[in-house]
CSV table of C-alpha atoms in Angstrom, one decimal:
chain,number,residue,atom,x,y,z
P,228,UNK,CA,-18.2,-2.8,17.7
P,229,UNK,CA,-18.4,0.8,16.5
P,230,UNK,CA,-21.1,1.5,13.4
P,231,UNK,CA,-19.7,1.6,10.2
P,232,UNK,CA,-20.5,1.9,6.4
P,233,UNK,CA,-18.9,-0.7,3.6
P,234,UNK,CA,-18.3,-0.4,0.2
P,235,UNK,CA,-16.2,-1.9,-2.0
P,236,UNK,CA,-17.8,-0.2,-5.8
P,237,UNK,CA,-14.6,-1.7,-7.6
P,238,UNK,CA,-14.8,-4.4,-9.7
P,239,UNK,CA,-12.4,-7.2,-9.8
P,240,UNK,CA,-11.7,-9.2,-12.6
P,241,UNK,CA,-9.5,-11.9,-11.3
P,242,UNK,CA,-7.1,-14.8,-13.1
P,243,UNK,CA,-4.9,-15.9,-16.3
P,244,UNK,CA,-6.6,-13.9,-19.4
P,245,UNK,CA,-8.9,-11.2,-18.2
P,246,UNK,CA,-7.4,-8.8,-19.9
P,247,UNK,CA,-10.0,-9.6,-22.7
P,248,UNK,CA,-12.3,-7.8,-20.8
P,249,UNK,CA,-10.6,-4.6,-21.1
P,250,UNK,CA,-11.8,-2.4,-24.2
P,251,UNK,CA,-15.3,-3.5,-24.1
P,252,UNK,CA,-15.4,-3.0,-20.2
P,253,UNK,CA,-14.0,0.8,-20.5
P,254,UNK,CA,-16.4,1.4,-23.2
P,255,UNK,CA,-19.2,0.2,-20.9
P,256,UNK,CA,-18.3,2.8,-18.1
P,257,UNK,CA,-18.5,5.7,-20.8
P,258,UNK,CA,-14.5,5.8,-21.9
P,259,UNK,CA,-13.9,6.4,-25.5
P,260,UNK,CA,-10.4,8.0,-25.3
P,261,UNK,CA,-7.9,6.3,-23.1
P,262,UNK,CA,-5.0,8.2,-21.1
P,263,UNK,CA,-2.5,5.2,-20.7
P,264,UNK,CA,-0.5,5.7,-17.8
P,265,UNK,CA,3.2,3.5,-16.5
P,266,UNK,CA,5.9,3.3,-15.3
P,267,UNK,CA,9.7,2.9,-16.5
P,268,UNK,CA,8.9,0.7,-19.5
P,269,UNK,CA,9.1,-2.5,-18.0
P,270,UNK,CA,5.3,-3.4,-19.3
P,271,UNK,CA,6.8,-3.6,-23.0
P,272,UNK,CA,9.3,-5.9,-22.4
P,273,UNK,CA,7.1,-8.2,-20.3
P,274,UNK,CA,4.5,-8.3,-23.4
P,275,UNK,CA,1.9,-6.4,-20.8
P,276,UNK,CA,1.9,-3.2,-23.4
P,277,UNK,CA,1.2,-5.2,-26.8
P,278,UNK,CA,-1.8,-6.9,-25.0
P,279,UNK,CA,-3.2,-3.7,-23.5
P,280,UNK,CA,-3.0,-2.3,-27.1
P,281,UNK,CA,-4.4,-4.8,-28.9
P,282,UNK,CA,-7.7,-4.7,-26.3
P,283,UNK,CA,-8.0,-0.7,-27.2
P,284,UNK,CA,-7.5,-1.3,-30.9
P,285,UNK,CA,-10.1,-4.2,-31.2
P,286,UNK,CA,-12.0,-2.0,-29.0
P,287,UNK,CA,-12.0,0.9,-31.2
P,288,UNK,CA,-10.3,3.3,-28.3
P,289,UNK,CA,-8.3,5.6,-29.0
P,290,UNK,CA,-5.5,6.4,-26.3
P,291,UNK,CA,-2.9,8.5,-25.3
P,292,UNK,CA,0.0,7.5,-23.1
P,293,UNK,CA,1.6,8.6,-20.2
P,294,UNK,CA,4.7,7.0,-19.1
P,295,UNK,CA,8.4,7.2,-17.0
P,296,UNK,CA,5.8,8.0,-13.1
P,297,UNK,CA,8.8,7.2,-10.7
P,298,UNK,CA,8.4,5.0,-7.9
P,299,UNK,CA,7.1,7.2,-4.7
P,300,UNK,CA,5.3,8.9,-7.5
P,301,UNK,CA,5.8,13.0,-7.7
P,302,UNK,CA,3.4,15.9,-8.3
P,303,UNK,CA,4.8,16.9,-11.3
P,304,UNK,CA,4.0,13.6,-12.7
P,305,UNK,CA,0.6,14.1,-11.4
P,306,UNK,CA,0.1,17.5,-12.8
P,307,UNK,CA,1.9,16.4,-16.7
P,308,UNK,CA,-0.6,14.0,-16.4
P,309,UNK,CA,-3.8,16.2,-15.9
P,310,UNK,CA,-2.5,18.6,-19.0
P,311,UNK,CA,-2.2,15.7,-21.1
P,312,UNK,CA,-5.6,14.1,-20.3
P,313,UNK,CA,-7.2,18.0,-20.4
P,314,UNK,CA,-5.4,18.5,-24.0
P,315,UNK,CA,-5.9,15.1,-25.7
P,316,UNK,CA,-9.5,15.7,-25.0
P,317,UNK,CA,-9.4,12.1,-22.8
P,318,UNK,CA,-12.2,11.2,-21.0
P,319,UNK,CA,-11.0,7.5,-19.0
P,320,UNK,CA,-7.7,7.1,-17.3
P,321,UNK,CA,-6.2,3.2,-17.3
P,322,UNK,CA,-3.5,3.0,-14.7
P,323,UNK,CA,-1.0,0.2,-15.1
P,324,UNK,CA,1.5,-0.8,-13.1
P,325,UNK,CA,2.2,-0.9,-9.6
P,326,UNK,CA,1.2,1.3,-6.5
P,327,UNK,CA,3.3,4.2,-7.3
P,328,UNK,CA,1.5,4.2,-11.2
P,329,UNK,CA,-1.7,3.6,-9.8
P,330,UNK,CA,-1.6,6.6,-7.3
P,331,UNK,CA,-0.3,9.0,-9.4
P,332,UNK,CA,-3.3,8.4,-11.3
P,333,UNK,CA,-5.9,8.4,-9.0
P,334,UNK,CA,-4.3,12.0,-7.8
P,335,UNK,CA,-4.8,12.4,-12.1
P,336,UNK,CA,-8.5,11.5,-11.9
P,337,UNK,CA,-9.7,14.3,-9.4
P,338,UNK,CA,-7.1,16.8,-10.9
P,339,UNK,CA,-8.9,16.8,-13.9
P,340,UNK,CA,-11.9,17.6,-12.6
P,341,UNK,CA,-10.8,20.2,-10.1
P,342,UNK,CA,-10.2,24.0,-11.2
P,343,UNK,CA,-7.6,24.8,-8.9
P,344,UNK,CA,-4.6,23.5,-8.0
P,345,UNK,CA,-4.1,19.7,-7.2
P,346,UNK,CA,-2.3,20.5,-4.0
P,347,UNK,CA,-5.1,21.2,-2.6
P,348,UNK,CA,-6.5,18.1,-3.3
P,349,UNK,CA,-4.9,16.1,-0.3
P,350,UNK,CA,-6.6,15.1,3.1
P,351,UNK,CA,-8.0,17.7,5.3
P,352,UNK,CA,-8.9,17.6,9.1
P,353,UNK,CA,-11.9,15.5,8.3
P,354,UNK,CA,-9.4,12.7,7.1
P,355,UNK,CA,-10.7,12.8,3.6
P,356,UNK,CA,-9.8,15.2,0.5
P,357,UNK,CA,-13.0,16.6,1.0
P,358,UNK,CA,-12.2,19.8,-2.2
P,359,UNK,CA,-13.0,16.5,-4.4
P,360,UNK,CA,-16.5,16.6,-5.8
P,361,UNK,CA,-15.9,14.7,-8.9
P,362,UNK,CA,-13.0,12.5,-10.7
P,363,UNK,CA,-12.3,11.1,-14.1
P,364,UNK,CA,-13.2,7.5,-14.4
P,365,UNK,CA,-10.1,4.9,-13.7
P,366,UNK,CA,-9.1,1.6,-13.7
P,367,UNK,CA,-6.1,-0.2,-13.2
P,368,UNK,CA,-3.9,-3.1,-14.5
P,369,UNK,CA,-2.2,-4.5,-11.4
P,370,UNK,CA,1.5,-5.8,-12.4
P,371,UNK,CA,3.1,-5.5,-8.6
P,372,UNK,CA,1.3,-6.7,-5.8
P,373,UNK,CA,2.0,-4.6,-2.6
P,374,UNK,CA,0.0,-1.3,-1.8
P,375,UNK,CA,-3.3,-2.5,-2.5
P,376,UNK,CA,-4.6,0.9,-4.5
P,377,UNK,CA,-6.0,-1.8,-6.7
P,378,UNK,CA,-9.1,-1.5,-4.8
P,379,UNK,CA,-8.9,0.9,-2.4
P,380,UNK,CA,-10.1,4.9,-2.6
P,381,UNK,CA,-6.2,6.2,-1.7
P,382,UNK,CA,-2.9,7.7,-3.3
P,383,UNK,CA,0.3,9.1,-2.0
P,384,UNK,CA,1.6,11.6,-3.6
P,385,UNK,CA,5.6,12.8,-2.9
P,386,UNK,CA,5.6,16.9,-3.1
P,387,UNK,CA,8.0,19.7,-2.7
P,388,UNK,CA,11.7,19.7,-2.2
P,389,UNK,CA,11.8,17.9,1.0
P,390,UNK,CA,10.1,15.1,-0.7
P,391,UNK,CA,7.0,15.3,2.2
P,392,UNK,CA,4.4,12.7,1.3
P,393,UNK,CA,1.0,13.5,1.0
P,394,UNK,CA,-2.5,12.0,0.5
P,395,UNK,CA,-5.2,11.6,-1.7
P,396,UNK,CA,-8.6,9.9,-0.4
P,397,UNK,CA,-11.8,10.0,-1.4
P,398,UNK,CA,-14.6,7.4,-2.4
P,399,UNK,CA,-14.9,8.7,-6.0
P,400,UNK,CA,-11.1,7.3,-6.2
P,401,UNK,CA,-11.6,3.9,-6.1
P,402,UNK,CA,-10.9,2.7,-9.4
P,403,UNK,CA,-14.2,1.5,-11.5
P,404,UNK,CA,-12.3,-1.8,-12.0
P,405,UNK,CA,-9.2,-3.9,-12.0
P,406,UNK,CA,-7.7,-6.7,-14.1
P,407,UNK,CA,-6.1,-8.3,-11.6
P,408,UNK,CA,-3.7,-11.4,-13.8
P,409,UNK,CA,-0.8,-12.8,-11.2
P,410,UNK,CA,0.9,-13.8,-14.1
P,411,UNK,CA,1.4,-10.1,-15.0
P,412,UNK,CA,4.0,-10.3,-11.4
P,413,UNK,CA,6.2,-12.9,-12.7
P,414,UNK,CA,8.8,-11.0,-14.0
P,415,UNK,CA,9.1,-8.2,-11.0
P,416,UNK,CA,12.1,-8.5,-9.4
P,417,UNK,CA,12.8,-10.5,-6.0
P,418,UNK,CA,13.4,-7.6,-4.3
P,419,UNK,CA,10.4,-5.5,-5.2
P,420,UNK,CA,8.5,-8.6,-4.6
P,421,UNK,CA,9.0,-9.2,-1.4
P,422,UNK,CA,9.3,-5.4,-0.2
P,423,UNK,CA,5.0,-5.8,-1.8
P,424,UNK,CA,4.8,-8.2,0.8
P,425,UNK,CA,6.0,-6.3,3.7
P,426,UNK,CA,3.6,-3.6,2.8
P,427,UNK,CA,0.6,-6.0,2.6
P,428,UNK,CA,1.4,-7.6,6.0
P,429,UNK,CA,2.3,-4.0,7.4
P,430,UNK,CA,-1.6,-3.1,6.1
P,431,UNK,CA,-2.6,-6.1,8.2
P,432,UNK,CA,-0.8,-5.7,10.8
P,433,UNK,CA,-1.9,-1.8,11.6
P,434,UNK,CA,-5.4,-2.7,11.5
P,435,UNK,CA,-4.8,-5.6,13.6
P,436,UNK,CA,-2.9,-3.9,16.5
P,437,UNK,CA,-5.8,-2.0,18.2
P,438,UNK,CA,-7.7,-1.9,21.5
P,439,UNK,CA,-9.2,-4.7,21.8
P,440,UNK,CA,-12.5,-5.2,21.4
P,441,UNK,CA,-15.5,-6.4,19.7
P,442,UNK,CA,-14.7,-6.4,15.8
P,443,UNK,CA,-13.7,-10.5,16.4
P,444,UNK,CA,-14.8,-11.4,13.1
P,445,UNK,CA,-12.2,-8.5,11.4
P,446,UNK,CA,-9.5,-9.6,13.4
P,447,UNK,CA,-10.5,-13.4,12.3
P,448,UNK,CA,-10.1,-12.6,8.8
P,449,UNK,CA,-7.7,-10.4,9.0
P,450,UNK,CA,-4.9,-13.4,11.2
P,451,UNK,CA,-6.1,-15.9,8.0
P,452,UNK,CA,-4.9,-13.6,5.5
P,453,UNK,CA,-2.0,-12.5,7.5
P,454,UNK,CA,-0.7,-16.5,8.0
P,455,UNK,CA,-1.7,-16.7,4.4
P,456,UNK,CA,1.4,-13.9,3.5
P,457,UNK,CA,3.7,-15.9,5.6
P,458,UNK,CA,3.3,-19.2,3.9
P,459,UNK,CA,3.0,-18.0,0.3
P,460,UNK,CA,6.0,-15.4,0.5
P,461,UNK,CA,8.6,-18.3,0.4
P,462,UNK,CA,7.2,-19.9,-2.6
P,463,UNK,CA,7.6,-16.9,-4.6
P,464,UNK,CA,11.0,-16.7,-3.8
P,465,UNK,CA,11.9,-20.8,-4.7
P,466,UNK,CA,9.7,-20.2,-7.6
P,467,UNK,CA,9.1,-16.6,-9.1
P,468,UNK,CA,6.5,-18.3,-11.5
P,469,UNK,CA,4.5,-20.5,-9.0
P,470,UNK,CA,0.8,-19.6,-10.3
P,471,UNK,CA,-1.0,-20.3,-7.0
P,472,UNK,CA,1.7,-18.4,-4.7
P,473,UNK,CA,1.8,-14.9,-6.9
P,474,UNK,CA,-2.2,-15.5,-6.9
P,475,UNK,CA,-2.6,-15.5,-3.5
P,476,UNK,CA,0.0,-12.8,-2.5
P,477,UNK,CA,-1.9,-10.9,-4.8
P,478,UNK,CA,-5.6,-11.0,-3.6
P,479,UNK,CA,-4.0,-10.6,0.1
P,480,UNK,CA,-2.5,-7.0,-1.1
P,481,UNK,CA,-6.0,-6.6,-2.2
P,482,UNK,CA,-7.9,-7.7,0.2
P,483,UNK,CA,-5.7,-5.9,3.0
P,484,UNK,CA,-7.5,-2.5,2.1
P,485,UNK,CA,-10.5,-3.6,0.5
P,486,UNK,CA,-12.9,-1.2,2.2
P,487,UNK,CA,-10.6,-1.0,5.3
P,488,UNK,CA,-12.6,-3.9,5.4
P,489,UNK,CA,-10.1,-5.2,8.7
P,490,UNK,CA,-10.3,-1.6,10.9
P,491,UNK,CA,-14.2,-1.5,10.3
P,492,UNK,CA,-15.6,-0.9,13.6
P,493,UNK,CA,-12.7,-0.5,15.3
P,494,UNK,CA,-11.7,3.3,16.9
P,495,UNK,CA,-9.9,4.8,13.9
P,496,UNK,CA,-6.7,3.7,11.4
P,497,UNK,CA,-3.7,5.9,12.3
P,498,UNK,CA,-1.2,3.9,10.6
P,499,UNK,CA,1.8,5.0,12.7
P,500,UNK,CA,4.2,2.6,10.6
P,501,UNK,CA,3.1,3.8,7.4
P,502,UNK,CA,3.7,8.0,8.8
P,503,UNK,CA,7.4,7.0,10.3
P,504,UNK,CA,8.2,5.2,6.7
P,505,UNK,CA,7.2,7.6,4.7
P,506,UNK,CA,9.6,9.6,5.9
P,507,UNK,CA,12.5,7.2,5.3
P,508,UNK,CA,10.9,7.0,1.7
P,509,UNK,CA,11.6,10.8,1.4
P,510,UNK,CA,14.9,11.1,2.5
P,511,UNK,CA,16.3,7.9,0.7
P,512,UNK,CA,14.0,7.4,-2.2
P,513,UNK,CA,13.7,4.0,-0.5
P,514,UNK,CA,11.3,1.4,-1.3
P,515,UNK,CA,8.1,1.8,0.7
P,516,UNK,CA,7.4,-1.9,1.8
P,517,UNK,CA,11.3,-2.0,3.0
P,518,UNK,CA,10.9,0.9,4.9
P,519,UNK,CA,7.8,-1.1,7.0
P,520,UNK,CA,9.8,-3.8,7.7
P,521,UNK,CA,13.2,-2.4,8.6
P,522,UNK,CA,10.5,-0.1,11.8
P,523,UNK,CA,7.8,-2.7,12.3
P,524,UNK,CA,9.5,-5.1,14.9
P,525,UNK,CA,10.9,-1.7,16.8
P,526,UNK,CA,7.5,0.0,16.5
P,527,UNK,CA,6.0,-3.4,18.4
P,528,UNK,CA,8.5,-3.7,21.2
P,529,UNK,CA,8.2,0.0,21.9
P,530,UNK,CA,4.7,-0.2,22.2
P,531,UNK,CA,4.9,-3.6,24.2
P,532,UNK,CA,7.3,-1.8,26.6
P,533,UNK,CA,5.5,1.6,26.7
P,534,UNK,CA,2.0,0.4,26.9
P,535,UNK,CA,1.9,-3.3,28.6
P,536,UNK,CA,-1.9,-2.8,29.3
P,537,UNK,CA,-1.9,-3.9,25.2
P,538,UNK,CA,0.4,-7.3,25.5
P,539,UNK,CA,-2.3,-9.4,24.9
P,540,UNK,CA,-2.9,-8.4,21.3
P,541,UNK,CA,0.4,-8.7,20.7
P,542,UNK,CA,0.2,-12.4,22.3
P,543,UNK,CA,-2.4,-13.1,20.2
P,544,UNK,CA,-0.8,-12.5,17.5
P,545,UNK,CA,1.9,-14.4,18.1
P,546,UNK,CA,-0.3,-17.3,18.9
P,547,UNK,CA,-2.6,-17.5,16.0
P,548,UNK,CA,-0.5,-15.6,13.2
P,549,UNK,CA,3.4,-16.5,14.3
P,550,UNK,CA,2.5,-20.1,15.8
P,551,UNK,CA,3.9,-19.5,19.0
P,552,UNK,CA,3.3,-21.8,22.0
P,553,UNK,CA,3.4,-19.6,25.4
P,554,UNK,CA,1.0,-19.1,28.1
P,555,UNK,CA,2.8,-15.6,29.5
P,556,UNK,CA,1.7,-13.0,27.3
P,557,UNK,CA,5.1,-11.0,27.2
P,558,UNK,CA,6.8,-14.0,26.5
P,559,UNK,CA,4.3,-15.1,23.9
P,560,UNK,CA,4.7,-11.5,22.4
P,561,UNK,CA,8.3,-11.5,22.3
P,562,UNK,CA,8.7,-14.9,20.7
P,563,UNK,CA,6.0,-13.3,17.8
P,564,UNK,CA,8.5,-10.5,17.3
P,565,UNK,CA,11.1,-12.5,17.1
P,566,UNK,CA,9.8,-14.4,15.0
P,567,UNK,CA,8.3,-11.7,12.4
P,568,UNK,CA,12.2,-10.4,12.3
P,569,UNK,CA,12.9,-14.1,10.8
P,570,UNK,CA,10.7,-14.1,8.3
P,571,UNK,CA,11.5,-10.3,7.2
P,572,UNK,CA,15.2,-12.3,6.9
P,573,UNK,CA,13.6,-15.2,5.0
P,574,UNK,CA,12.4,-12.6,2.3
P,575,UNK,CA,15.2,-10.4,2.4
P,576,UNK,CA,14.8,-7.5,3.6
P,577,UNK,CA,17.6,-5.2,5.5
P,578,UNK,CA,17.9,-5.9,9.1
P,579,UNK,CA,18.3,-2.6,10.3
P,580,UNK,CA,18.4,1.3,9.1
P,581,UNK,CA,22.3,1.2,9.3
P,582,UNK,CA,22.1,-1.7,6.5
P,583,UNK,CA,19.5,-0.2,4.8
P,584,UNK,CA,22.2,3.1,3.9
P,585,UNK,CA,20.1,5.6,6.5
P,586,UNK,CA,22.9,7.7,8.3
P,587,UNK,CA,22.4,8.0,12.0
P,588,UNK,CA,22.6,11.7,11.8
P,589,UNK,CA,19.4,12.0,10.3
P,590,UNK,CA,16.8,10.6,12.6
P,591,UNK,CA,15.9,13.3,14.4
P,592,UNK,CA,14.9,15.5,11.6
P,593,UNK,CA,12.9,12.6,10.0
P,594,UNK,CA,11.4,11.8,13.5
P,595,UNK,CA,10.1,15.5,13.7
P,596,UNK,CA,8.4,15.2,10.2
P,597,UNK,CA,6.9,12.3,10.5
P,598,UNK,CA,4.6,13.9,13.6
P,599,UNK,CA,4.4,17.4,12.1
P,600,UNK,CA,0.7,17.0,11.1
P,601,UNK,CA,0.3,15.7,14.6
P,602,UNK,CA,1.0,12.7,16.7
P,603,UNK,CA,1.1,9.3,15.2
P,604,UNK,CA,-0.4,5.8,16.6
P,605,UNK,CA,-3.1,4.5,18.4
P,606,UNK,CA,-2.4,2.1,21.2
P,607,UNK,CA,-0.1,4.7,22.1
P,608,UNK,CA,0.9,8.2,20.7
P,609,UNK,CA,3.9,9.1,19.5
P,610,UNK,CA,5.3,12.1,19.6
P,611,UNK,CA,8.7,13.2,17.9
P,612,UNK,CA,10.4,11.9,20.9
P,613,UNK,CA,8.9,8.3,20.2
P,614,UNK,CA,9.1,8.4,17.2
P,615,UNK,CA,12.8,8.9,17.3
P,616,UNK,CA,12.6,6.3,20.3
P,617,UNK,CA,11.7,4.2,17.7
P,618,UNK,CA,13.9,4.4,15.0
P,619,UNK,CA,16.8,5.0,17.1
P,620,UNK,CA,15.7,0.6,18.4
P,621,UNK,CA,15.6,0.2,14.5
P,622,UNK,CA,18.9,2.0,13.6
């Protein structure tokens, strides 16, 4: 196992009611005016906004708001929402919302505190945003479980024309706490629901499918928590209001990037999935945990086929994660796949990029961005050809 450093400095505030913790708590960590920062509005129709308000107003916090941050959140969001922290004099940013909310605001937080440009706040060669010396202090009310920026020191951050996704990291960014209430996701839509848990499973998955080696106790954890996602995921969708199933869903999209606490001492995090969706995100606007599972089965079998010295991580997870029953690893690993594309089914999500709206025609240009910063993966690497390999098997 490879040395490592963990650190998780967020706080979690977990269950029905904890957002009577709020005022008080943003006072303790030196906020006295509030830049209040969602989405499309949904929050005041779901009584989420009335409660957040009373907490600053019993509180004695003033606020300012910032609202309408688009899913796939945009610079320009990012930048209105440095001048209107920088004019109203603000001095604590509350994120709440879902992933897109909650990165647009971390990207907010070291903006504020950076003289230049925020572009040139994302990730460098060293794999951090290492221009970020200090941020604004942030917290977050968690209403869509999914990405897992609740408690991890990441954003992504849509920019330019062609929509290119880029990233914010740094461990100033991770959020000084989070009210995490799974009642708060009762009213998000099927759809978005389930597309949050393709991303969590996705951010299990890619820390999962390394060399093997040593980290046995992060691969442990990490199959629990996977066969936790699988279970749960159903409920949700024959109940949208079954406490214990939204509960759980929930702390798994935490705990899937808490730290990286799953890759730690493993060689590196790549993420190849998450570099060939984003590029399906910024050519369709689509949603980013559909995008995972509509590549994830293709991304498995081309590595499977491309790489056979790896089958038996792929066996093993079909053993201990899918419940498969096979003694020959390429069997075993083929029955796992199989049966990962019948749960994606189960939830709903597109079987393929032809479903999904993508137009053939357009692979190879989103195949060539998603490796223009270099190549993607880590069991194997993938180039343009690849990755075009890849969606081509998902098309």
């Amino acid at each position: 196992m490879n040395n490592f450093i963990f650190s998780i400095p967020t706080i979690a505030y977990f269950g029905k009611g904890q957002i009577e913790i709020l005022g008080e708590t943003i006072k303790t960590h030196g906020g006295s005016k509030v830049l209040l920062a969602y989405g499309g509005g949904s929050i005041k129709q779901n009584g989420i906004y009335g409660a957040i308000l009373d907490q600053l107003h019993k509180a004695g916090l003033a606020y300012v708001e910032l609202s309408g941050i688009q899913p796939n959140p945009r610079i320009e969001s990012v930048e209105e929402g440095i001048a209107t922290y920088r004019e109203n004099g603000c001095d604590f940013i509350l994120a709440v919302g879902g992933g897109s909310t909650l990165d647009a605001c971390k990207a907010i937080a070291a903006g504020v505190k950076y003289e230049g440009q925020v572009h040139d706040l994302f990730v460098d060669e060293s794999g951090i945003s290492s221009k970020i010396t200090a941020v604004a202090p942030l917290a977050t009310i968690l209403t869509m479980a999914g990405t897992g920026s609740e408690l991890d020191m990441g954003g992504v951050i849509t920019v330019g024309e062609d929509h290119k996704k880029k990233v914010v990291l740094h461990p100033l960014l991770n959020p000084k706490f989070s009210i995490l209430d799974p009642e708060y996701t009762y009213t998000v839509p099927e759809y978005h629901s389930m597309a949050g848990v393709a991303d969590i499973l996705c951010h299990l998955m890619e820390q999962y499918f390394t060399p093997e080696g040593a980290a046995k106790v992060q691969d442990r954890m990490n199959e629990g928590v996977m066969k936790a996602v699988l279970e749960e995921a159903p409920k949700i969708l024959a109940d949208p209001k079954d406490y214990d199933a939204r509960a759980n869903i929930m702390w798994a999209s935490s705990m899937a990037l808490a730290g990286f606490q799953f890759v730690l001492g493993k060689p590196g995090f790549p993420f190849p999935l998450h570099g060939m969706g984003h590029e399906l995100s910024s050519k369709y606007d689509m949603t980013h945990g559909v995008t995972l599972a509509l590549l994830t089965p293709s991304w498995m079998r081309h590595t499977m086929s491309t790489a056979p010295e790896h089958l038996p991580v792929f066996a093993r997870f079909a053993r201990n994660v899918m419940d498969v029953r096979e003694d020959d690893d390429a069997k075993a690993a083929e029955e796992g796949v199989k049966k990962l594309e019948t749960f994606y089914s189960a939830i709903k999500m597109p079987a393929n990029l032809r479903e999904a709206g993508v137009k053939e025609e357009d692979l190879a240009v989103m195949a060539e961005k998603a490796v223009e910063n270099g190549n993607l993966g880590i069991l194997t690497s993938l180039g343009k050809d690849e990755v075009l390999q890849i969606m081509r098997m998902a098309f």
